XYZ file of C-alpha atoms in Angstrom:
565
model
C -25.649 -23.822 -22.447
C -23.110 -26.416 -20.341
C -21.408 -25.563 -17.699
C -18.244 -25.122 -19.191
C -19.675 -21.952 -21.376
C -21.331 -20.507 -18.713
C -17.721 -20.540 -17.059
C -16.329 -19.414 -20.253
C -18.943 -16.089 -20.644
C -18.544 -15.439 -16.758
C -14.882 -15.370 -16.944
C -14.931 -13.186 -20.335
C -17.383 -10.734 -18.704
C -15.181 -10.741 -15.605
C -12.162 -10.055 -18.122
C -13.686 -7.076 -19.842
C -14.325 -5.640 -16.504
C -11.004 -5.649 -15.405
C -9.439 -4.815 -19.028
C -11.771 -1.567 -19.111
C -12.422 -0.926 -15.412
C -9.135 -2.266 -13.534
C -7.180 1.022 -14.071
C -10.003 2.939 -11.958
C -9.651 -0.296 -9.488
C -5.776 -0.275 -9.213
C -5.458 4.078 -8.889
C -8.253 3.754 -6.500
C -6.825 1.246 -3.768
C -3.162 0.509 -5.002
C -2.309 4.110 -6.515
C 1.217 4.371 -8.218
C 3.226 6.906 -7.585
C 3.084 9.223 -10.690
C 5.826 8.942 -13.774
C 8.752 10.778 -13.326
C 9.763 10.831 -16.859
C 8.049 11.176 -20.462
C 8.966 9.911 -23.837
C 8.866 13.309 -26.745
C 10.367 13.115 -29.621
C 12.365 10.281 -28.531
C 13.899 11.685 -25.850
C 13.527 11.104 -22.311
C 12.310 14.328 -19.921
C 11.464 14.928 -16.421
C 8.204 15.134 -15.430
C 8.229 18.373 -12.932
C 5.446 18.426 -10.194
C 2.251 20.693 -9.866
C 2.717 22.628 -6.828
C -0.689 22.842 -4.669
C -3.581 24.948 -5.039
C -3.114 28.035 -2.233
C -5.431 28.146 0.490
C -5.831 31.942 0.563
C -7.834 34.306 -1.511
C -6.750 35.062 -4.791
C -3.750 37.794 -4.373
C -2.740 37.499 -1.087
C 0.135 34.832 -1.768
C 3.533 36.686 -1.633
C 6.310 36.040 -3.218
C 8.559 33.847 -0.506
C 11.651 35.440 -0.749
C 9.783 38.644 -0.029
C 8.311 37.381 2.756
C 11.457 35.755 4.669
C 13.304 38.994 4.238
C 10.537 40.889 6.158
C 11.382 39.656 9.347
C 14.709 38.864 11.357
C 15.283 35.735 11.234
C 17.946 32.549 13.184
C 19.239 30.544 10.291
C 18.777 26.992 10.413
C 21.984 24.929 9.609
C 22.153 21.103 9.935
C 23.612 18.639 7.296
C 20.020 17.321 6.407
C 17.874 21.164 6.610
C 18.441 24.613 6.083
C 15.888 26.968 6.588
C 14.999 29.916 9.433
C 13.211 30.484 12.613
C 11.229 33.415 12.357
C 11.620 36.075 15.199
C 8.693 37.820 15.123
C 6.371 35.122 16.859
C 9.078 32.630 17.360
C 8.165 30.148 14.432
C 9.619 27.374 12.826
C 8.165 28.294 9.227
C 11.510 28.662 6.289
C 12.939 24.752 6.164
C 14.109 23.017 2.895
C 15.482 19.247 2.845
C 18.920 19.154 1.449
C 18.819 15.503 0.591
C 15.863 15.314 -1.099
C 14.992 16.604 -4.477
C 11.646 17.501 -6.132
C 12.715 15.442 -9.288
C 14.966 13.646 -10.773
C 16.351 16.291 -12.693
C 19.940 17.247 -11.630
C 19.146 20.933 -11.385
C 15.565 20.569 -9.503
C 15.304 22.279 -6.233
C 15.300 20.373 -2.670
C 12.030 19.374 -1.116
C 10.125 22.325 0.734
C 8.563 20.908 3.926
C 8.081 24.393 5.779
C 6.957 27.980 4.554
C 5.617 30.784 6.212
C 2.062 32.120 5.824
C 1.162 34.161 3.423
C 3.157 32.425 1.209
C 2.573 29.341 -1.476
C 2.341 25.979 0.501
C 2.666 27.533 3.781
C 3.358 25.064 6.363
C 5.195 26.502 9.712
C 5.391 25.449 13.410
C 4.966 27.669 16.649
C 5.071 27.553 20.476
C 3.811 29.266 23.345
C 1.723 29.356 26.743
C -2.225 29.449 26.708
C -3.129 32.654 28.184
C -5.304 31.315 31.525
C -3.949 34.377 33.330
C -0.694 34.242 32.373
C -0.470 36.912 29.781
C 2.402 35.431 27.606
C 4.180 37.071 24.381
C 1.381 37.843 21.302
C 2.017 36.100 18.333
C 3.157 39.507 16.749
C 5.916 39.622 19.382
C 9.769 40.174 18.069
C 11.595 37.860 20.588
C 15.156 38.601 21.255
C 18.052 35.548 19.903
C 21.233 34.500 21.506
C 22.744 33.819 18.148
C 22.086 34.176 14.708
C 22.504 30.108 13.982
C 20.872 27.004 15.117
C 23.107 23.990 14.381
C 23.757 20.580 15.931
C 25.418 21.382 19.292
C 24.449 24.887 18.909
C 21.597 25.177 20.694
C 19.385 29.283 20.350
C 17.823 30.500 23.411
C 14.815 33.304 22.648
C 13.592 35.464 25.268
C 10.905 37.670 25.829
C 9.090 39.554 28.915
C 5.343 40.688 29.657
C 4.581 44.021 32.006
C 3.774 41.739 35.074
C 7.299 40.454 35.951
C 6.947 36.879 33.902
C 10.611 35.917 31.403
C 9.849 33.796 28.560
C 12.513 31.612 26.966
C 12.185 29.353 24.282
C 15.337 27.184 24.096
C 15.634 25.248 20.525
C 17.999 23.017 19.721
C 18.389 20.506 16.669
C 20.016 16.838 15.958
C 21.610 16.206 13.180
C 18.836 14.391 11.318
C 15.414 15.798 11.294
C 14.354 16.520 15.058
C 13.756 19.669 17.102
C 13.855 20.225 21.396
C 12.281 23.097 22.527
C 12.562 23.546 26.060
C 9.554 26.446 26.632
C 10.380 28.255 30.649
C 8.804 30.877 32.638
C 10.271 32.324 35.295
C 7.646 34.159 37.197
C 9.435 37.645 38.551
C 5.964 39.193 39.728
C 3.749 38.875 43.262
C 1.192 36.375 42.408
C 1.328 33.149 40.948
C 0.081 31.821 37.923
C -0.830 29.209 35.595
C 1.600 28.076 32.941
C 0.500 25.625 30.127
C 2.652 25.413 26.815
C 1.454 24.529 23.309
C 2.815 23.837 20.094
C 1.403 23.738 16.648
C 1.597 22.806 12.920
C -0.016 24.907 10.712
C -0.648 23.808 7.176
C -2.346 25.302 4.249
C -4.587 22.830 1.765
C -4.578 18.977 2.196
C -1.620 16.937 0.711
C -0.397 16.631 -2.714
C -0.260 12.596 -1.759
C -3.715 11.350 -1.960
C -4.930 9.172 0.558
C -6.516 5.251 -0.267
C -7.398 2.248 2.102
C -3.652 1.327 1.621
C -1.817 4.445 2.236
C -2.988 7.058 4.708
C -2.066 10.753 4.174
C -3.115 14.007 6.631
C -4.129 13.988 9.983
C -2.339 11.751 12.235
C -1.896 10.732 16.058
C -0.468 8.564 18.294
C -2.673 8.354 21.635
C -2.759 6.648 24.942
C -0.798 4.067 23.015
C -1.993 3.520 19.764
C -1.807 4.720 16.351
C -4.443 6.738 14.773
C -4.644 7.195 11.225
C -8.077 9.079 11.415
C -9.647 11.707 11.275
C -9.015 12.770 7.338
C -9.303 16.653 5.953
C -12.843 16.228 5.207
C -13.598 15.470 8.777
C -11.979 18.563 9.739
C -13.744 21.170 8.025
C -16.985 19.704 9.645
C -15.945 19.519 13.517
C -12.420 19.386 15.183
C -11.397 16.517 16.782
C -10.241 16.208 20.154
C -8.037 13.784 22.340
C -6.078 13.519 25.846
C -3.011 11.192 26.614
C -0.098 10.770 28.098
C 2.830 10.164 25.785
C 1.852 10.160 21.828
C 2.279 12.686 19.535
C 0.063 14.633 16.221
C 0.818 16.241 13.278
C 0.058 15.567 9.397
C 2.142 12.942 7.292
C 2.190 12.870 3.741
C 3.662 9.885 1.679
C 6.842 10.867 2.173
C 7.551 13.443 4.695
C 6.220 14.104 8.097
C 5.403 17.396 10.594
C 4.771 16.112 13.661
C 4.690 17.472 17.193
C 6.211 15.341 20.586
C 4.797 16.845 23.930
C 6.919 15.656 26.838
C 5.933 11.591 26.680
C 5.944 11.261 30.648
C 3.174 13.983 30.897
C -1.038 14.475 29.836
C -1.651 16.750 27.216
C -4.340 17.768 25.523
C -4.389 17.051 21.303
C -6.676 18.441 18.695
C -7.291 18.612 14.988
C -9.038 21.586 13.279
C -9.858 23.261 10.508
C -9.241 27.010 10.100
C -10.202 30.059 7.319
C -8.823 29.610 3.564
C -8.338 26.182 3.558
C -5.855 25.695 6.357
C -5.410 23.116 8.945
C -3.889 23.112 12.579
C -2.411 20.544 14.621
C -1.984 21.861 18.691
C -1.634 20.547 21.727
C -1.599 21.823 25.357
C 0.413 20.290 28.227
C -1.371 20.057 31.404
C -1.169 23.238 33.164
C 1.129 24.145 36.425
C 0.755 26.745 38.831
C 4.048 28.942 39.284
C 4.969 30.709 42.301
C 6.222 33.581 42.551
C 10.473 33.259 42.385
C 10.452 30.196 41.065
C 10.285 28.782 37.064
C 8.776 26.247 34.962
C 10.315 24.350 31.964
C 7.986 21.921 29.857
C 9.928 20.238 27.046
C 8.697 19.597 23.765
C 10.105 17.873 20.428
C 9.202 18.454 16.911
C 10.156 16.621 13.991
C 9.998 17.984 10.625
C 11.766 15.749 7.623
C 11.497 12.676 5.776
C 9.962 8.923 6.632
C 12.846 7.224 6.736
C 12.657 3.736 7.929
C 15.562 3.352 10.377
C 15.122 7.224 11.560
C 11.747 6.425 12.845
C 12.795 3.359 14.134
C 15.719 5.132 16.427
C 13.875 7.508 17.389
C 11.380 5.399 18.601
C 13.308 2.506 20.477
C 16.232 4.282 21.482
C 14.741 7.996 22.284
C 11.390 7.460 23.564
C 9.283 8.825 20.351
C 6.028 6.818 21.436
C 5.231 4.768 18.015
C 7.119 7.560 15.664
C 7.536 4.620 13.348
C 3.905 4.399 13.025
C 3.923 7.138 10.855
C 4.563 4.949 8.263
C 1.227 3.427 7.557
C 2.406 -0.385 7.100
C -0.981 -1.806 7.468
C -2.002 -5.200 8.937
C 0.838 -6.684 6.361
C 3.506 -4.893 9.032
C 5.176 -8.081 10.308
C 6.149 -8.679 6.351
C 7.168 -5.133 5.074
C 9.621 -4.341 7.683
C 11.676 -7.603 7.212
C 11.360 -7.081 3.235
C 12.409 -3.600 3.607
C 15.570 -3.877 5.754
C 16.474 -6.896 3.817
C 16.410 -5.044 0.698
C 17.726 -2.110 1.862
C 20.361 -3.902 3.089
C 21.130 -5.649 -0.804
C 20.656 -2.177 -2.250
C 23.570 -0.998 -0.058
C 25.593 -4.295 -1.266
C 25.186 -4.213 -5.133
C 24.291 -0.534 -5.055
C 21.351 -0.971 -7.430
C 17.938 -1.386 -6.470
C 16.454 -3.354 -9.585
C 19.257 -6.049 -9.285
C 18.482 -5.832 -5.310
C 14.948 -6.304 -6.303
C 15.935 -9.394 -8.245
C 17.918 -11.202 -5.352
C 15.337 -10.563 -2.894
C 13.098 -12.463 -5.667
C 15.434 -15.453 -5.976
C 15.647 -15.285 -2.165
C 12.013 -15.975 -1.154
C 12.037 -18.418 -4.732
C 14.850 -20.309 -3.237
C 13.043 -20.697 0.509
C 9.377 -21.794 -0.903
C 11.654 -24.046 -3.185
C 9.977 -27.561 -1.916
C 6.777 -26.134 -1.846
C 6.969 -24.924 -5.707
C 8.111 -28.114 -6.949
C 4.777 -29.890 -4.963
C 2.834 -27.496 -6.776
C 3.647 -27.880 -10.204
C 4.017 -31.686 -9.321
C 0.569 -31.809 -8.207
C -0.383 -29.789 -11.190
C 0.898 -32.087 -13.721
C -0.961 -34.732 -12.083
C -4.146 -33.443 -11.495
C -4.243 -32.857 -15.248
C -3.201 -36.358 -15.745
C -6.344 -37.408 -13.781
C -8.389 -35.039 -16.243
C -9.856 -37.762 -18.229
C -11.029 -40.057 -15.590
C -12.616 -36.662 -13.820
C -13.985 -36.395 -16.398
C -15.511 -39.875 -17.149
C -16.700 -39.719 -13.499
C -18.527 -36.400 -14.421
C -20.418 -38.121 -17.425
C -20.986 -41.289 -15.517
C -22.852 -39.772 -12.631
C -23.977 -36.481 -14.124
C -27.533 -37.075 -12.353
C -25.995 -37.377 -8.969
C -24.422 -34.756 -8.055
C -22.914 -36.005 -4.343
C -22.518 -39.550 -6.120
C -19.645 -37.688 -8.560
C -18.174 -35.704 -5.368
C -17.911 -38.831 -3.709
C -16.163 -40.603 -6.590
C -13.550 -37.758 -7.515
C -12.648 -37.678 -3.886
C -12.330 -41.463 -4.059
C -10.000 -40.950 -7.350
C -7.877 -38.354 -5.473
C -7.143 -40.786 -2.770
C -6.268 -43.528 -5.186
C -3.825 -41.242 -7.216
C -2.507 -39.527 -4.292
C -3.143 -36.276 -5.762
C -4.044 -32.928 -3.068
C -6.363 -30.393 -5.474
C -5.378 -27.552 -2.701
C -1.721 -28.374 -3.368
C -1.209 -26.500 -6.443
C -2.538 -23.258 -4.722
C -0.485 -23.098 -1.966
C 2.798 -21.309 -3.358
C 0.258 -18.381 -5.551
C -1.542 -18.047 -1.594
C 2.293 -17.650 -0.385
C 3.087 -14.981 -2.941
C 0.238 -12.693 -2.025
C 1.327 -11.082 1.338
C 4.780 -11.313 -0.472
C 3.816 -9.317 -3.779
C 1.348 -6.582 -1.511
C 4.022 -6.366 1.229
C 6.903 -5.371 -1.515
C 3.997 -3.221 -3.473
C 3.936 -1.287 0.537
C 7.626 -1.235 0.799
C 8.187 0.494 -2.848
C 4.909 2.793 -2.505
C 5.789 3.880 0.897
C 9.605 3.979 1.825
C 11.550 6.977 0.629
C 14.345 4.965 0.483
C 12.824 3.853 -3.006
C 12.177 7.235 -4.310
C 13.622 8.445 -7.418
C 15.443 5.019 -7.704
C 16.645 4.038 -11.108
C 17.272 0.839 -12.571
C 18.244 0.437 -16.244
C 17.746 3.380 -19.323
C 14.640 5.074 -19.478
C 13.981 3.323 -15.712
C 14.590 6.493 -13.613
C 12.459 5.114 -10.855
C 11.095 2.125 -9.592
C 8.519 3.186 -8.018
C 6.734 5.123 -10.740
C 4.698 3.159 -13.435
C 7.398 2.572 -16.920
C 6.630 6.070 -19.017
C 8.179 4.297 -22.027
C 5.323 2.762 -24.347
C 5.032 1.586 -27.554
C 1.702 2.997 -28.385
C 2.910 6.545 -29.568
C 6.226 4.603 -30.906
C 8.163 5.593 -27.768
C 7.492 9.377 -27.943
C 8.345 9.714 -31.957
C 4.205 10.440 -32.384
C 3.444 13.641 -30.700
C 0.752 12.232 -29.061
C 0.232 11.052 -25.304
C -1.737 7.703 -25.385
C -5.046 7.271 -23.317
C -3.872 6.092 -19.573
C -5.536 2.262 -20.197
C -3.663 2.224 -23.608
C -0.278 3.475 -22.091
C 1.641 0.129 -21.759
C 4.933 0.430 -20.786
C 7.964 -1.873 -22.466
C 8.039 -4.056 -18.518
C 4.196 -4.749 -18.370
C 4.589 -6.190 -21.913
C 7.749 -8.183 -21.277
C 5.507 -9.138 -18.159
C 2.458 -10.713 -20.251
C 5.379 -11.794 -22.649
C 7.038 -13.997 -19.494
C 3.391 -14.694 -18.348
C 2.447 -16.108 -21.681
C 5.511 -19.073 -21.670
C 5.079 -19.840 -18.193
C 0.919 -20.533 -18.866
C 2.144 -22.112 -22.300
C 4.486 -24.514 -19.664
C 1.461 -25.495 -17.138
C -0.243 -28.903 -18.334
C -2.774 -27.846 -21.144
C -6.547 -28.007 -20.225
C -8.676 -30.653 -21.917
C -12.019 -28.459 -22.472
C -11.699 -25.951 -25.471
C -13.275 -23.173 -23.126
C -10.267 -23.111 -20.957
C -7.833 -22.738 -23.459
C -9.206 -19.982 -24.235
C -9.152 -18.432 -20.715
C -5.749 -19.081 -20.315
C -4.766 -17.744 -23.893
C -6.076 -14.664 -22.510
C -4.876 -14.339 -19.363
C -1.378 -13.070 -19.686
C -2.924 -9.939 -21.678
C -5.559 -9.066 -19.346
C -2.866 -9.233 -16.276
C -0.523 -7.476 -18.557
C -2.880 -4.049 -18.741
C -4.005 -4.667 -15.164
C -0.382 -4.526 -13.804
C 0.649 -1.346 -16.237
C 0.059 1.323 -13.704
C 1.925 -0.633 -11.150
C 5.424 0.409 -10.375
C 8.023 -0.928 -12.180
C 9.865 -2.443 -9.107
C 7.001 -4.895 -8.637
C 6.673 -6.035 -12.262
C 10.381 -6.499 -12.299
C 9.853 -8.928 -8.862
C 7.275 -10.252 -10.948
C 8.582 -10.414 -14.438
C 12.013 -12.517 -12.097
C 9.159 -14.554 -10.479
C 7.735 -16.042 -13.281
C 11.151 -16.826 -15.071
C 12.093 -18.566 -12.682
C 8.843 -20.645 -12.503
C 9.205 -21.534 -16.062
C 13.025 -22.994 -15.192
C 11.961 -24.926 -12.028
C 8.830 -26.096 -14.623
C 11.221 -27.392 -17.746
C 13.657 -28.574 -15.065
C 10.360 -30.564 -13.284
C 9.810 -31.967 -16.509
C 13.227 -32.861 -17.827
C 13.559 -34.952 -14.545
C 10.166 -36.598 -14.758
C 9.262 -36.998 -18.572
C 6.520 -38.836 -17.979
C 4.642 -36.216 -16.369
C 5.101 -34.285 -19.327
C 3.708 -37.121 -21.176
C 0.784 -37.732 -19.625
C -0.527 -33.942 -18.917
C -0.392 -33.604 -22.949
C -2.272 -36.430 -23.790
């Protein structure tokens, strides 16, 4: 067999790998977000989400309203939440996000982030004072409210008192985004002193709905002695807790989206930890380093405690202009961080312009075209000529087939003499790499791309395109295998892919005809489960190759010329 075929039946091996088995690959390390719409009987319907398995026995989940109305309760009131703090242990567990939606239906409910225990999803947040002598309020305890509403400028103070002369107060106020203060004092009223250390904690049944790869991290999260932690997961949990100290930080669990995350007082040590509890639940707590009190005097340890959604600019204000150590680290932007953030704001910034983020997806595509410009047109330059060089390669080959570093020798001799670079012609696709994974981060990650449409059946651009052929677009009443389930974009994406490989120089050997004939196809299923956003940066990426190509050509005919000969 030459070497050619052995090229040939490596690469068609390789191909059926990736035709059958690249759909496990891709879900595994680049997972899409899930469809948000479905094709029946040729109409277009919203996909409504599976809420989480509970963490408690079987009959011991309540209904919520039930459960809210059990116990008084401060209502929460800010133009991004609305929600409760319970009174009866002074939690943070009742909080919806008014801006967000669960789907992109127009009736769907807002996003849940909080719920109290006992309840579906329960998720809540408390604070108190380790008992090292102290004796501070049980958990059970009914604290007492200044007013019946927290709001922005409206700060709630709640109070409570033990036997031995000791005032608790547990000041909370909110901003109006998506960040708590609570300002936790004692006031020691009895003979002795004694020992005063606050904690806070997130509480959360199961493990996230968002599952976690090698390129987005979801759970367990910290930010200690300075840098960002993105270990331990859930399944380290339930064997052993895991424990830190630091000074400045914060810990809490992040899901793809949305974020619960506690700030102890940045200028002070605390003590972090991760564990797992009974039914499935998991706890995020810290302790601040503890003080002793004298008698007459007081002690007030601040905490903060954000509880909302990842969004991009948020993070970044609270973090360079409020002192949240690394808050924006809670986006996990991966060693590709330099590159996201710059893509992000700048199309964040075109989405705001043109108010559409497909067309803003498109300009930021003719953007980076338009600066690796000069580069492209040395590519496809060098391209045409190294495939005008083809046939005296390939008389070298067959002159010196028996010496293998005699034929090296000459072909390097021939690319000096045609001023030809081999590496030349690879240097835009290595450019386009970081590009295409840093925009596949921005659109996976950023809730500023959620439940974005585009055009028709496009409800959002970060999903995977629901709209196939296969079943005849939802007229069969039949849902198509996920590796058959080709969406209209991926095939107008190995349609665009199959002109611009019809435009590169055709190869001379038979065998590599056929391996790019096939090509476009292969990339086509490979790219289905993708989001839409990048195959429409892609689908933009590769018209615009096959313009710079014709117009390469139209300038230089003979190039043309020689590469079909």
């Amino acid at each position: 067999m030459s070497e050619d075929n052995k090229n040939f039946v490596l690469f068609a091996v390789l191909a059926v790998l990736i035709l059958f088995g690249g759909q496990w690959l891709v879900s595994h390390f680049f997972p899409a977000n899930p469809a948000v719409t479905k094709i029946e009987g040729g109409k277009t319907k919203v996909v409504e989400g599976k809420a989480a398995a509970t963490v408690d026995a079987p009959g011991t989940i309540r209904d919520r309203k039930l459960v809210l109305a059990e116990t008084p309760r401060v209502k929460i009131a800010t133009p991004t939440m609305q929600g409760s703090i319970n009174l009866k242990g002074a939690r943070i567990d009742d909080l919806v996000l008014t801006n967000y939606k669960e789907t992109i239906a127009k009736d769907s409910p807002p996003i849940r982030l909080l719920s109290p225990a006992g309840t579906t999803d329960a998720n809540f947040a408390a604070f108190g004072w380790r008992d090292d002598g102290l004796a501070p309020p049980a958990a059970d305890t009914l604290w007492a409210a200044s007013s019946d509403t927290l709001a922005p400028g409206k700060p709630v103070t709640l109070s409570a008192a033990n036997a031995r002369g000791q005032r608790f107060q547990i000041e909370l106020s909110v901003d109006k985004d998506y960040m708590f203060s609570i300002r936790q004092t004692v006031a020691n009223g009895g003979a002795n002193a004694v020992p005063v250390a606050a904690y806070g904690l997130v509480n959360r049944s199961g493990v996230s709905k968002d599952p976690a790869s090698w390129t987005i991290h979801t759970g367990p999260m910290s930010v200690a002695n300075g840098s960002a932690n993105y270990a331990p997961n859930f399944k380290d949990l339930d064997k052993e807790p895991q424990k830190f100290t630091s000074t400045g930080g914060w810990l809490g669990f992040t899901d793809k989206y949305w974020l619960t995350a506690l700030l102890p007082d940045q200028a002070r040590s605390f003590d972090g930890q991760f564990r797992a509890g009974a039914n499935t639940s998991y706890q995020a707590d810290f302790t601040a380093a503890p003080q002793v009190l004298p008698p007459g005097r007081e002690i007030t340890q601040t905490t903060r405690f954000f509880a909302g959604a990842k969004e991009v600019k948020l993070l970044d204000r609270y973090t360079d202009k409020e002192g949240a150590t690394k808050l924006d680290y809670a986006i996990d932007w991966g060693w590709f961080r330099i590159i996201e953030k710059p893509i992000f704001y700048y199309l964040d910034w075109l989405f705001r312009m043109v108010g559409n983020f497909g067309v803003a997806i498109i300009i930021l595509t003719l953007t980076i075209r338009a600066l690796v410009f000069p580069i492209a047109q040395r590519q496809y330059a060098s391209m045409a000529h190294m495939r005008a060089i083809q046939p005296k390669m390939k008389a070298i080959q067959e002159r010196f087939k028996d010496d293998k570093q005699r034929q090296q020798q000459e072909i390097m001799a021939l690319y000096k003499a045609e001023k030809v670079n081999p590496l030349a012609g690879c240097l835009p696709t290595l450019l386009q790499i970081p590009i295409f994974y840093a925009l596949y981060k921005v659109l996976m990650l950023t809730i500023e791309m959620r439940h974005q449409p585009f055009v028709g059946w496009i409800k959002d651009l970060s999903a995977p395109d629901p709209l196939t052929p296969v079943n005849l677009f939802g007229l069969l009443n039949f849902t198509p295998p996920h590796f058959m389930a080709i969406g209209v974009i991926p095939i107008i994406l190995g349609i665009s892919m199959f002109f611009q490989f019809k435009l590169n120089p055709t190869p001379m050997d038979d065998t590599q005809k056929q391996v790019f004939a096939l090509m476009p196809w292969v990339l086509m299923f490979v790219m289905a489960p993708f989001a839409v956003g990048l195959q429409v940066y892609w689908i933009t990426t590769n018209i615009i190759t096959i313009i710079q190509q014709r117009v390469l050509y139209a300038r230089h005919p003979a190039l043309l010329e020689a590469t079909s000969k």
